[in-house]
Coordinates of N, CA and C in Angstrom, one line a residue:
M1 N 0.8 -1.3 0.0 CA 0.1 -0.1 0.0 C 0.9 1.2 0.0
H2 N 0.4 2.3 -0.7 CA 1.2 3.6 -0.6 C 0.2 4.7 -0.8
I3 N 0.7 5.9 -0.6 CA -0.2 7.0 -0.5 C 0.5 8.1 -1.4
E4 N -0.6 8.6 -2.2 CA -0.4 9.5 -3.0 C -1.0 10.8 -2.8
F5 N -0.3 12.1 -3.0 CA -0.7 13.2 -2.6 C -1.5 14.1 -3.8
A6 N -2.3 14.9 -3.5 CA -3.1 16.0 -4.4 C -2.1 16.8 -5.0
H7 N -1.0 17.0 -4.4 CA -0.1 18.1 -4.7 C 0.8 17.2 -5.6
P8 N 1.1 17.4 -6.8 CA 1.9 16.4 -7.7 C 3.3 16.5 -7.3
S9 N 3.8 17.5 -6.9 CA 5.3 17.7 -6.5 C 5.8 16.9 -5.5
R10 N 4.9 16.3 -4.7 CA 5.3 15.5 -3.4 C 5.4 13.9 -3.8
E11 N 6.3 13.2 -3.4 CA 6.6 11.9 -3.9 C 5.8 11.0 -3.2
P12 N 5.2 10.0 -3.7 CA 4.3 8.9 -2.9 C 5.0 8.4 -1.8
H13 N 4.2 8.0 -0.6 CA 4.8 7.4 0.6 C 4.4 6.0 0.7
V14 N 5.5 5.1 0.5 CA 5.1 3.6 1.0 C 5.1 3.1 2.3
W15 N 4.2 2.4 2.8 CA 4.2 1.9 4.2 C 3.8 0.5 4.2
R16 N 4.1 0.0 5.5 CA 3.9 -1.6 5.6 C 3.0 -1.6 7.1
E17 N 1.9 -2.1 7.1 CA 1.1 -2.6 8.5 C 0.6 -1.5 9.2
H18 N 1.7 -0.6 9.7 CA 1.4 0.4 10.5 C 1.9 1.7 10.1
L19 N 1.2 2.9 10.4 CA 1.4 4.3 9.8 C 1.0 5.4 10.7
R20 N 1.8 6.2 11.5 CA 1.5 7.4 12.1 C 1.8 8.5 11.1
I21 N 0.6 9.4 11.5 CA 0.5 10.6 10.6 C 0.4 11.8 11.4
G22 N 1.2 12.9 11.2 CA 1.2 14.1 12.1 C 2.1 15.1 11.6
S23 N 2.3 16.2 12.2 CA 3.3 17.3 11.8 C 4.4 17.1 12.5
A24 N 4.4 16.5 13.8 CA 5.8 16.2 14.5 C 6.8 15.3 13.9
A25 N 8.1 15.5 14.0 CA 8.9 14.9 13.2 C 9.1 13.2 13.5
D26 N 8.5 12.7 14.5 CA 8.6 11.3 15.0 C 7.6 10.5 14.2
N27 N 6.6 11.1 13.3 CA 5.6 10.3 12.7 C 6.3 9.7 11.5
D28 N 5.6 8.5 11.0 CA 6.0 7.9 9.9 C 6.1 8.9 8.6
L29 N 4.9 9.4 8.5 CA 4.4 10.4 7.7 C 4.2 11.8 8.2
V30 N 5.2 12.7 7.8 CA 5.0 14.1 8.4 C 4.3 15.0 7.5
L31 N 3.3 15.5 7.8 CA 2.5 16.6 7.0 C 2.5 18.1 7.8
R32 N 3.0 18.9 7.0 CA 3.4 20.3 7.7 C 2.3 21.3 7.2
E33 N 1.2 20.7 6.5 CA 0.0 21.6 6.3 C -0.8 22.3 7.4
H34 N -1.3 23.3 7.2 CA -2.2 24.0 8.3 C -3.3 23.0 8.7
G35 N -3.4 23.0 10.1 CA -4.5 22.2 10.6 C -4.1 20.8 10.9
V36 N -3.0 20.4 10.7 CA -2.6 19.1 11.0 C -1.9 18.9 12.5
A37 N -2.4 18.1 13.3 CA -1.8 18.1 14.7 C -0.4 17.3 14.6
P38 N 0.2 17.5 15.8 CA 1.5 17.0 16.0 C 1.5 15.5 15.8
H39 N 0.4 14.7 16.2 CA 0.2 13.4 16.1 C -1.5 13.3 15.8
H40 N -1.5 13.2 14.7 CA -3.0 13.3 14.1 C -4.1 12.0 14.0
L41 N -3.2 11.1 13.4 CA -4.0 9.7 13.2 C -2.9 8.5 12.9
R42 N -3.5 7.3 13.2 CA -2.7 6.1 13.0 C -3.6 5.2 12.0
V43 N -2.8 4.5 11.0 CA -3.6 3.7 10.2 C -2.9 2.1 10.4
H44 N -3.5 1.1 10.6 CA -3.2 -0.1 10.8 C -3.9 -1.2 10.3
D45 N -3.3 -2.3 10.1 CA -4.2 -3.6 9.6 C -4.5 -4.6 10.8
D46 N -5.5 -5.0 10.6 CA -5.8 -6.2 11.6 C -6.7 -7.1 10.7
A47 N -7.2 -8.3 11.4 CA -7.9 -9.4 10.8 C -9.2 -8.6 10.0
R48 N -9.8 -7.6 10.3 CA -11.0 -7.1 9.8 C -10.7 -6.2 8.6
G49 N -9.3 -5.7 8.4 CA -9.2 -5.0 7.3 C -8.1 -3.8 7.9
L50 N -8.3 -2.7 7.1 CA -7.4 -1.4 7.3 C -8.0 -0.3 8.1
W51 N -7.6 -0.1 9.3 CA -8.3 0.9 10.1 C -7.6 2.2 10.3
L52 N -8.6 3.1 10.2 CA -8.0 4.6 10.8 C -8.3 4.9 12.1
E53 N -7.6 5.5 12.9 CA -7.8 5.9 14.2 C -7.4 7.4 14.4
V54 N -8.4 8.1 14.9 CA -8.0 9.6 15.0 C -7.3 9.7 16.5
E55 N -6.2 10.3 16.6 CA -5.6 10.4 18.1 C -6.3 11.5 18.8
P56 N -6.4 11.3 20.2 CA -7.1 12.0 21.1 C -6.7 13.7 20.9
G57 N -7.8 14.4 20.9 CA -7.3 15.8 20.8 C -7.0 16.4 19.7
A58 N -7.0 15.5 18.3 CA -6.5 15.9 16.9 C -7.8 16.3 16.3
G59 N -7.8 17.1 15.3 CA -9.1 17.5 14.6 C -9.4 16.5 13.8
R60 N -10.6 16.5 13.3 CA -11.2 15.6 12.5 C -10.3 15.2 11.3
V61 N -10.6 13.8 10.9 CA -10.2 13.5 9.7 C -11.3 13.3 8.6
Y62 N -11.2 13.5 7.4 CA -12.3 13.2 6.3 C -11.9 12.1 5.6
V63 N -12.9 11.0 5.3 CA -12.7 9.9 4.3 C -13.7 10.3 3.5
N64 N -13.5 10.4 2.1 CA -14.2 10.7 1.1 C -15.2 11.6 1.5
A65 N -14.7 12.9 2.1 CA -15.5 14.0 2.4 C -16.4 13.7 3.6
R66 N -16.2 12.7 4.1 CA -17.2 12.4 5.4 C -16.3 12.4 6.5
P67 N -16.8 13.3 7.7 CA -16.0 13.4 8.9 C -15.8 12.2 9.8
V68 N -14.6 11.9 10.3 CA -14.4 10.7 11.1 C -13.9 11.3 12.5
R69 N -14.7 11.1 13.6 CA -14.1 11.7 14.9 C -13.2 10.6 15.6
E70 N -13.3 9.2 15.3 CA -12.7 8.2 16.1 C -11.9 7.2 15.3
R71 N -12.7 6.6 14.6 CA -12.3 5.4 13.7 C -12.9 5.2 12.5
A72 N -12.4 4.5 11.5 CA -13.0 4.2 10.4 C -12.3 3.3 9.6
L73 N -13.0 2.2 9.0 CA -12.6 1.2 8.1 C -12.1 1.6 6.7
L74 N -11.1 1.5 6.3 CA -10.5 2.1 5.0 C -10.5 1.0 3.8
R75 N -10.4 1.4 2.6 CA -10.1 0.5 1.6 C -9.3 1.4 0.5
P76 N -8.4 0.5 -0.2 CA -7.7 1.3 -1.4 C -8.7 2.1 -2.2
G77 N -8.2 3.4 -2.5 CA -9.0 4.3 -3.1 C -9.6 5.4 -2.5
D78 N -9.6 5.3 -1.2 CA -10.2 6.2 -0.2 C -9.4 7.4 -0.2
C79 N -10.0 8.6 -0.1 CA -9.3 10.0 -0.2 C -9.4 10.6 1.3
L80 N -8.3 10.9 1.8 CA -8.2 11.3 3.1 C -8.0 12.8 3.2
G81 N -8.8 13.4 4.0 CA -8.4 14.8 4.2 C -7.9 15.2 5.6
V82 N -6.6 15.6 5.8 CA -6.1 15.8 7.2 C -5.6 17.2 7.1
G83 N -6.2 18.1 7.9 CA -6.2 19.5 7.8 C -6.3 20.1 6.6
E84 N -5.3 20.7 5.8 CA -5.6 21.1 4.6 C -4.8 20.1 3.5
C85 N -4.5 18.8 3.9 CA -3.8 18.1 3.0 C -4.8 17.0 2.5
R86 N -4.6 16.7 1.3 CA -5.7 15.6 0.7 C -4.6 14.5 0.2
L87 N -5.0 13.2 0.5 CA -4.1 12.1 -0.1 C -5.1 11.0 -0.2
W88 N -4.3 10.0 -1.1 CA -5.2 9.0 -1.4 C -4.5 7.3 -1.0
L89 N -5.2 6.5 -0.6 CA -4.6 5.2 -0.4 C -4.6 4.6 -1.8
V90 N -3.6 4.0 -2.1 CA -3.4 3.2 -3.3 C -2.8 1.9 -3.1
S91 N -3.6 0.9 -3.9 CA -3.1 -0.4 -3.8 C -1.9 -0.5 -4.5
E92 N -1.3 -1.8 -4.4 CA 0.0 -2.0 -5.1 C -0.3 -2.6 -6.4
R93 N -1.4 -2.7 -6.8 CA -1.8 -3.2 -8.2 C -1.4 -2.0 -9.2
T94 N -0.4 -2.2 -10.1 CA -0.1 -1.2 -10.9 C -1.2 -1.0 -12.1
E95 N -1.0 -0.1 -13.0 CA -2.0 0.2 -14.2 C -1.7 -1.1 -15.1
A96 N -0.6 -1.5 -15.2 CA -0.6 -2.8 -15.9 C -1.2 -3.9 -15.5
D97 N -1.1 -4.1 -14.1 CA -1.9 -5.1 -13.4 C -3.2 -5.2 -13.5
L98 N -3.8 -3.9 -13.7 CA -5.2 -3.6 -13.6 C -5.8 -3.7 -15.1
A99 N -4.9 -3.9 -16.1 CA -5.1 -4.1 -17.3 C -5.1 -5.6 -17.6
E100 N -4.2 -6.4 -17.1 CA -4.1 -7.8 -17.3 C -4.8 -8.7 -16.3
D101 N -5.1 -8.3 -15.0 CA -5.8 -9.0 -14.1 C -7.3 -9.2 -14.7
A102 N -7.9 -10.4 -14.5 CA -9.2 -10.8 -14.8 C -9.8 -11.8 -14.0
P103 N -11.1 -11.9 -13.6 CA -11.7 -12.8 -12.8 C -11.7 -14.4 -13.5
E104 N -11.7 -15.4 -12.9 CA -11.5 -16.7 -13.5 C -12.8 -17.1 -14.3
A105 N -14.1 -16.6 -13.8 CA -15.3 -16.7 -14.7 C -16.3 -15.5 -14.5
R106 N -17.1 -15.3 -15.5 CA -17.9 -14.3 -15.3 C -18.9 -14.4 -14.4
P107 N -19.1 -13.6 -13.3 CA -20.4 -13.7 -12.4 C -21.6 -13.6 -12.9
E108 N -22.5 -13.9 -12.0 CA -23.9 -13.9 -12.6 C -24.5 -12.6 -12.4
A109 N -24.1 -11.9 -11.7 CA -24.5 -10.4 -11.4 C -23.4 -9.5 -11.1
I110 N -23.6 -8.3 -11.4 CA -22.6 -7.1 -10.8 C -23.3 -6.0 -10.5
S111 N -23.2 -5.3 -9.6 CA -23.7 -3.9 -9.3 C -22.6 -3.0 -9.0
L112 N -22.9 -1.7 -9.5 CA -22.0 -0.6 -9.1 C -22.7 0.1 -8.0
R113 N -22.0 0.4 -6.8 CA -22.6 0.7 -5.5 C -21.8 1.9 -5.1
A114 N -22.8 3.2 -5.1 CA -22.0 4.3 -4.5 C -21.9 4.5 -3.3
V115 N -20.7 4.7 -2.6 CA -20.4 4.8 -1.3 C -20.0 6.2 -0.7
A116 N -19.7 7.1 -1.7 CA -19.5 8.4 -1.2 C -19.9 9.3 -2.4
G117 N -20.0 10.6 -2.2 CA -20.3 11.7 -3.2 C -21.7 11.9 -3.5
P118 N -22.0 12.6 -4.5 CA -23.5 13.1 -4.7 C -24.4 12.0 -4.7
L119 N -24.0 10.8 -5.4 CA -24.8 9.7 -5.6 C -24.8 8.7 -4.5
S120 N -24.1 8.8 -3.4 CA -23.9 8.2 -2.2 C -25.4 7.2 -1.7
G121 N -25.3 5.8 -1.5 CA -26.4 5.3 -0.9 C -27.2 4.6 -2.5
R122 N -26.9 5.0 -3.5 CA -27.4 4.3 -4.6 C -26.6 3.2 -5.2
A123 N -27.5 2.4 -5.9 CA -26.7 1.2 -6.5 C -27.4 1.0 -8.0
W124 N -26.7 0.3 -9.1 CA -27.2 0.2 -10.2 C -26.7 -1.3 -10.8
S125 N -27.4 -2.1 -11.3 CA -27.1 -3.3 -12.0 C -26.5 -3.0 -13.3
V126 N -25.3 -3.8 -13.4 CA -24.3 -3.5 -14.6 C -25.0 -4.2 -15.8
G127 N -25.6 -5.3 -15.6 CA -26.0 -6.2 -16.8 C -24.8 -6.4 -17.8
E128 N -25.3 -6.0 -18.9 CA -24.3 -6.1 -20.1 C -23.6 -4.7 -20.3
G129 N -23.6 -3.7 -19.6 CA -23.1 -2.5 -19.6 C -23.8 -1.5 -19.0
F130 N -23.1 -0.5 -18.4 CA -23.8 0.6 -17.8 C -23.0 2.0 -17.8
V131 N -23.5 3.0 -18.0 CA -22.9 4.5 -18.2 C -23.6 5.4 -17.2
L132 N -22.5 6.0 -16.7 CA -22.9 7.3 -15.9 C -22.4 8.5 -16.7
G133 N -23.2 9.3 -16.7 CA -22.9 10.6 -17.4 C -23.5 11.1 -18.7
E134 N -22.7 11.4 -19.6 CA -23.2 11.7 -21.1 C -24.0 10.4 -21.6
G135 N -25.0 10.4 -21.9 CA -25.6 9.3 -22.7 C -26.2 8.1 -21.8
G136 N -25.8 8.4 -20.5 CA -26.1 7.3 -19.5 C -27.3 7.5 -18.9
A137 N -27.7 6.4 -17.9 CA -28.8 6.4 -17.0 C -29.0 7.4 -15.9
Q138 N -27.7 7.9 -15.7 CA -27.7 8.9 -14.5 C -26.7 9.9 -14.8
P139 N -27.0 11.2 -14.5 CA -26.0 12.4 -14.8 C -24.7 12.0 -13.6
L140 N -23.7 12.4 -14.3 CA -22.3 12.5 -13.4 C -22.0 13.9 -13.0
S141 N -22.4 14.2 -11.8 CA -21.9 15.8 -11.5 C -20.5 15.7 -11.1
L142 N -19.9 16.9 -11.5 CA -18.6 17.3 -11.3 C -18.4 18.6 -10.6
P143 N -17.4 18.9 -9.7 CA -17.2 20.2 -9.1 C -17.5 21.5 -10.1
D144 N -17.0 21.3 -11.2 CA -17.1 22.4 -12.2 C -18.3 22.2 -13.2
A145 N -19.4 22.9 -12.8 CA -20.6 22.7 -13.3 C -20.4 22.6 -15.0
R146 N -19.5 23.2 -15.5 CA -19.4 23.4 -17.0 C -18.8 22.2 -17.4
A147 N -18.1 21.3 -16.5 CA -17.2 20.0 -17.0 C -18.2 18.9 -17.4
Q148 N -18.2 18.2 -18.2 CA -18.9 17.1 -18.6 C -18.2 15.6 -18.4
G149 N -18.6 14.7 -18.2 CA -17.8 13.4 -18.0 C -18.7 12.3 -18.3
R150 N -17.9 11.2 -18.4 CA -18.7 9.9 -18.7 C -17.9 8.7 -18.2
V151 N -18.5 7.9 -17.4 CA -18.0 6.6 -17.1 C -18.8 5.5 -17.5
E152 N -17.9 4.6 -18.2 CA -18.6 3.3 -18.8 C -18.2 2.4 -18.2
L153 N -18.9 1.1 -18.0 CA -18.3 -0.2 -17.6 C -19.0 -1.1 -18.7
G154 N -18.2 -2.2 -19.3 CA -18.7 -2.9 -20.4 C -17.9 -4.2 -20.2
W155 N -18.4 -5.3 -21.0 CA -17.7 -6.7 -21.0 C -16.6 -6.6 -22.3
R156 N -15.5 -7.3 -22.0 CA -14.5 -7.5 -23.0 C -13.6 -8.9 -22.5
D157 N -13.8 -9.8 -23.5 CA -13.1 -11.2 -23.3 C -13.7 -11.7 -21.8
N158 N -14.9 -11.7 -21.5 CA -15.7 -12.3 -20.3 C -15.0 -11.7 -19.2
A159 N -14.4 -10.2 -19.2 CA -14.2 -9.5 -18.1 C -14.7 -8.2 -18.2
L160 N -15.0 -7.6 -16.9 CA -15.6 -6.3 -16.8 C -14.4 -5.4 -16.8
W161 N -14.9 -4.1 -17.8 CA -13.9 -3.1 -17.8 C -14.6 -1.8 -17.6
V162 N -13.7 -1.0 -17.1 CA -14.3 0.4 -16.9 C -13.2 1.5 -17.7
S163 N -13.8 2.4 -18.1 CA -13.2 3.6 -18.9 C -13.9 4.8 -18.4
A164 N -13.3 6.0 -18.6 CA -13.9 7.2 -18.3 C -13.2 8.5 -19.2
E165 N -14.4 9.3 -19.6 CA -13.9 10.5 -20.3 C -14.1 11.6 -19.3
V166 N -13.2 11.9 -18.6 CA -13.6 13.2 -17.7 C -12.4 14.0 -17.7
P167 N -12.6 15.1 -17.3 CA -11.2 16.2 -17.1 C -10.2 15.7 -16.5
E168 N -8.8 15.9 -16.7 CA -7.6 15.0 -16.3 C -7.7 15.4 -14.4
R169 N -8.1 16.6 -14.2 CA -8.1 16.7 -12.7 C -9.2 15.8 -11.9
Y170 N -10.3 15.3 -12.6 CA -11.1 14.6 -11.8 C -10.8 13.1 -12.5
G171 N -9.7 12.8 -12.9 CA -9.5 11.5 -13.4 C -9.9 10.1 -12.7
L172 N -10.0 9.3 -13.4 CA -10.5 7.9 -13.0 C -9.4 7.3 -12.0
R173 N -9.8 6.9 -11.1 CA -9.1 6.0 -10.1 C -9.4 4.7 -9.8
V174 N -8.8 3.4 -9.9 CA -9.3 2.2 -9.4 C -8.3 1.8 -8.3
N175 N -8.9 1.4 -7.1 CA -8.2 1.2 -5.9 C -7.2 2.4 -5.6
G176 N -7.4 3.5 -6.0 CA -6.6 4.7 -5.5 C -5.5 4.8 -7.1
Q177 N -5.2 4.0 -7.8 CA -4.5 4.1 -8.9 C -5.2 4.8 -10.3
G178 N -4.5 6.0 -10.5 CA -5.0 6.6 -11.6 C -4.9 5.9 -12.9
V179 N -5.9 5.8 -13.7 CA -5.9 4.8 -15.0 C -6.8 5.6 -16.0
R180 N -6.4 4.9 -17.3 CA -7.5 5.5 -18.3 C -8.6 4.3 -18.3
E181 N -8.1 3.3 -18.3 CA -9.2 2.0 -18.2 C -8.5 0.9 -17.4
A182 N -9.5 0.1 -17.0 CA -9.0 -1.0 -16.0 C -10.0 -2.3 -16.3
R183 N -9.6 -3.6 -16.0 CA -10.2 -4.8 -15.6 C -10.8 -4.7 -14.2
L184 N -11.8 -5.0 -13.9 CA -12.4 -4.9 -12.6 C -12.4 -6.3 -11.9
R185 N -12.6 -6.4 -10.5 CA -12.6 -7.5 -9.8 C -13.9 -7.0 -8.7
N186 N -14.4 -8.0 -8.2 CA -15.2 -8.0 -7.1 C -14.4 -7.2 -5.7
G187 N -15.3 -6.1 -5.4 CA -14.6 -5.3 -4.4 C -13.9 -4.2 -4.8
D188 N -13.5 -4.1 -6.1 CA -12.8 -2.9 -6.5 C -13.4 -1.7 -6.2
H189 N -12.6 -0.6 -5.9 CA -13.1 0.6 -5.5 C -12.7 1.7 -6.8
L190 N -13.8 2.4 -7.1 CA -13.7 3.3 -8.2 C -14.0 4.7 -7.8
G191 N -13.2 5.7 -8.4 CA -13.1 7.1 -7.8 C -13.2 8.0 -9.2
V192 N -14.1 9.2 -9.2 CA -14.0 10.3 -10.2 C -14.5 11.3 -9.4
G193 N -13.4 12.4 -9.3 CA -13.8 13.5 -8.5 C -14.1 13.3 -7.1
A194 N -15.4 13.6 -6.8 CA -15.9 13.3 -5.3 C -16.6 12.0 -5.2
H195 N -16.8 11.3 -6.5 CA -17.6 10.1 -6.4 C -16.7 8.9 -6.1
R196 N -17.3 8.1 -5.5 CA -16.8 6.6 -5.1 C -17.7 5.7 -5.1
W197 N -17.3 4.5 -5.9 CA -18.1 3.4 -6.2 C -17.4 2.0 -5.8
V198 N -18.2 1.1 -5.6 CA -17.6 -0.2 -5.2 C -18.2 -1.3 -6.2
I199 N -17.5 -2.2 -6.8 CA -18.1 -3.4 -7.4 C -18.5 -4.4 -6.6
D200 N -19.8 -4.9 -6.8 CA -20.3 -6.0 -6.1 C -20.7 -7.0 -6.9
A201 N -20.0 -8.2 -7.0 CA -20.1 -9.3 -8.0 C -20.8 -10.5 -7.3
W202 N -21.7 -11.0 -7.9 CA -22.4 -12.2 -7.2 C -22.5 -13.4 -8.1
T203 N -22.6 -14.6 -7.6 CA -22.7 -16.0 -8.3 C -23.3 -16.9 -7.3
M204 N -24.1 -17.7 -8.1 CA -24.9 -18.8 -7.2 C -25.5 -18.2 -6.0
G205 N -25.9 -16.8 -6.0 CA -26.6 -16.3 -4.8 C -25.6 -15.8 -3.7
R206 N -24.3 -15.8 -4.0 CA -23.3 -15.3 -3.0 C -22.3 -14.5 -3.9
P207 N -21.7 -13.5 -2.9 CA -20.6 -12.7 -3.7 C -19.4 -13.7 -4.1
I208 N -18.8 -13.3 -5.0 CA -17.6 -14.3 -5.5 C -16.3 -13.6 -4.6
A209 N -15.5 -14.5 -4.4 CA -14.3 -14.0 -3.4 C -14.8 -13.6 -2.2
E210 N -15.7 -14.2 -1.6 CA -16.1 -13.8 -0.3 C -15.1 -13.9 0.8
P211 N -14.8 -12.8 1.6 CA -14.0 -13.0 2.6 C -14.4 -14.0 3.7
E212 N -13.1 -14.4 4.3 CA -13.4 -15.5 5.5 C -14.0 -14.6 6.5
P213 N -15.2 -15.2 7.3 CA -15.8 -14.5 8.5 C -14.6 -14.2 9.4
V214 N -14.5 -13.2 10.2 CA -13.6 -12.8 11.3 C -14.3 -12.9 12.5
A215 N -13.6 -13.6 13.8 CA -14.2 -13.9 15.0 C -14.3 -12.6 15.4
A216 N -15.7 -12.4 16.1 CA -16.1 -11.3 16.9 C -15.2 -11.2 18.0
A217 N -14.7 -10.0 18.6 CA -13.8 -10.0 19.9 C -14.8 -10.2 21.0
P218 N -14.1 -10.7 22.1 CA -14.7 -11.1 23.3 C -15.5 -9.9 23.9
L219 N -16.9 -10.1 24.1 CA -17.6 -9.0 24.8 C -17.1 -8.7 26.1
H220 N -16.8 -7.4 26.4 CA -16.3 -6.9 27.5 C -17.4 -6.2 28.3
L221 N -17.7 -6.7 29.4 CA -18.7 -6.4 30.3 C -18.2 -5.6 31.5
P222 N -19.1 -4.7 32.1 CA -18.7 -4.0 33.4 C -18.0 -4.7 34.5
E223 N -18.7 -5.8 34.9 CA -18.4 -6.5 35.9 C -17.0 -7.3 35.7
D224 N -16.3 -7.2 34.4 CA -15.1 -7.8 34.1 C -14.0 -7.1 35.0
D225 N -14.3 -5.7 35.2 CA -13.4 -4.6 35.9 C -13.8 -4.7 37.4
A226 N -14.7 -5.3 37.8 CA -15.0 -5.5 39.3 C -14.1 -6.5 40.1
G227 N -13.4 -7.2 39.7 CA -12.6 -8.2 40.2 C -12.9 -9.6 40.0
P228 N -12.3 -10.4 40.7 CA -12.6 -11.9 40.3 C -14.0 -12.2 40.2
R229 N -14.4 -13.4 39.5 CA -15.7 -13.8 39.4 C -16.4 -14.1 40.9
G230 N -15.5 -14.6 41.8 CA -15.8 -15.5 42.9 C -16.4 -14.3 43.8
E231 N -15.9 -12.9 43.8 CA -16.4 -12.0 44.3 C -17.9 -11.4 44.1
V232 N -18.2 -11.6 42.8 CA -19.6 -11.3 42.3 C -20.5 -12.4 43.1
W233 N -20.1 -13.6 43.2 CA -21.1 -14.8 43.7 C -21.2 -14.5 45.2
W234 N -19.9 -14.2 46.0 CA -20.1 -13.8 47.3 C -21.1 -12.8 47.7
L235 N -21.1 -11.8 46.8 CA -22.1 -10.7 46.8 C -23.5 -11.0 46.8
I236 N -23.6 -12.1 45.8 CA -25.1 -12.6 45.6 C -25.6 -13.2 46.7
V237 N -24.6 -14.1 47.4 CA -24.9 -15.2 48.4 C -25.1 -14.3 49.6
T238 N -24.4 -13.3 49.9 CA -24.5 -12.4 51.0 C -25.9 -11.7 51.1
A239 N -26.3 -11.0 49.9 CA -27.5 -10.4 49.8 C -28.7 -11.3 49.9
A240 N -28.5 -12.6 49.5 CA -29.8 -13.3 49.7 C -30.0 -13.7 51.2
A241 N -28.8 -14.1 51.9 CA -28.8 -14.3 53.3 C -29.4 -13.3 54.2
L242 N -29.1 -12.1 53.8 CA -29.6 -10.8 54.7 C -30.9 -10.6 54.3
G243 N -31.4 -11.0 53.0 CA -33.1 -11.0 52.7 C -33.7 -11.9 53.5
L244 N -33.3 -13.2 53.7 CA -33.8 -14.2 54.4 C -33.9 -13.8 55.7
I245 N -32.9 -13.3 56.7 CA -32.7 -13.0 57.8 C -34.0 -11.9 58.2
I246 N -34.2 -11.0 57.2 CA -34.9 -10.0 57.4 C -36.4 -10.5 57.6
A247 N -36.7 -11.4 56.4 CA -37.9 -12.0 56.2 C -38.3 -12.6 57.6
L248 N -37.4 -13.4 58.3 CA -37.5 -14.1 59.5 C -37.9 -13.3 60.6
L249 N -37.3 -12.0 60.6 CA -37.6 -11.1 61.7 C -39.0 -10.7 61.6
V250 N -39.4 -10.2 60.4 CA -40.7 -9.8 60.1 C -41.7 -10.9 60.5
I251 N -41.5 -12.1 60.3 CA -42.4 -13.0 60.6 C -42.5 -13.4 62.2
I252 N -41.4 -13.4 62.8 CA -41.4 -13.5 64.2 C -42.2 -12.4 65.0
R253 N -42.0 -11.1 64.4 CA -42.8 -10.0 65.1 C -44.2 -10.1 64.8
I254 N -44.6 -10.8 63.6 CA -45.8 -10.8 63.5 C -46.5 -11.8 64.4

């Protein structure tokens, strides 16, 4: 995984497993832009995926323009806003990989699901092909109202491809990688400008390449911090004995 910056003069930053970001010199990635705290956030991998955690006291972090106060699950292609700095998480699949990589078999159904941007919350069946923007079923809004764009999904050699005709500053990204066109797999993350979409592929009623289930973390209860379990049982027994004694006293007085 590596990080690319909106400012083209800055070199990409490559990292593995854990990443600390902030303005202080002891961070793995140092950002000097306005609004960046000395220790602003951490990014790390675990069994559930890639996580972002905002450090206590730091300002908000924006993931695809949505504010994050504490933590968020990330995917390649996400755009992060830290202070006045904007950067992308980019997968290690190069543009050549994206052109050559293909699924083993064509899935029975594919949908394009909007996860951020003006169309967030909507989804469309790709079918034999789908177009957003000019000539398509759904307009593709861009920050510059005068700019026009088109994103097209279609099949070639039994693989799903995406291509885009948009101004260069809003260029197509697949898993964060800037491309002209690319073959797509289940779970790939597409971006154009502020738009973010995810490819959902299904076969035999289930998504292909379905991830292995992750075991849930043990439930932490308040009594776990109260001391050994034996202490809780002694409290229960003592309370029951006191209740019995009080009941006997009441009966005797009667």
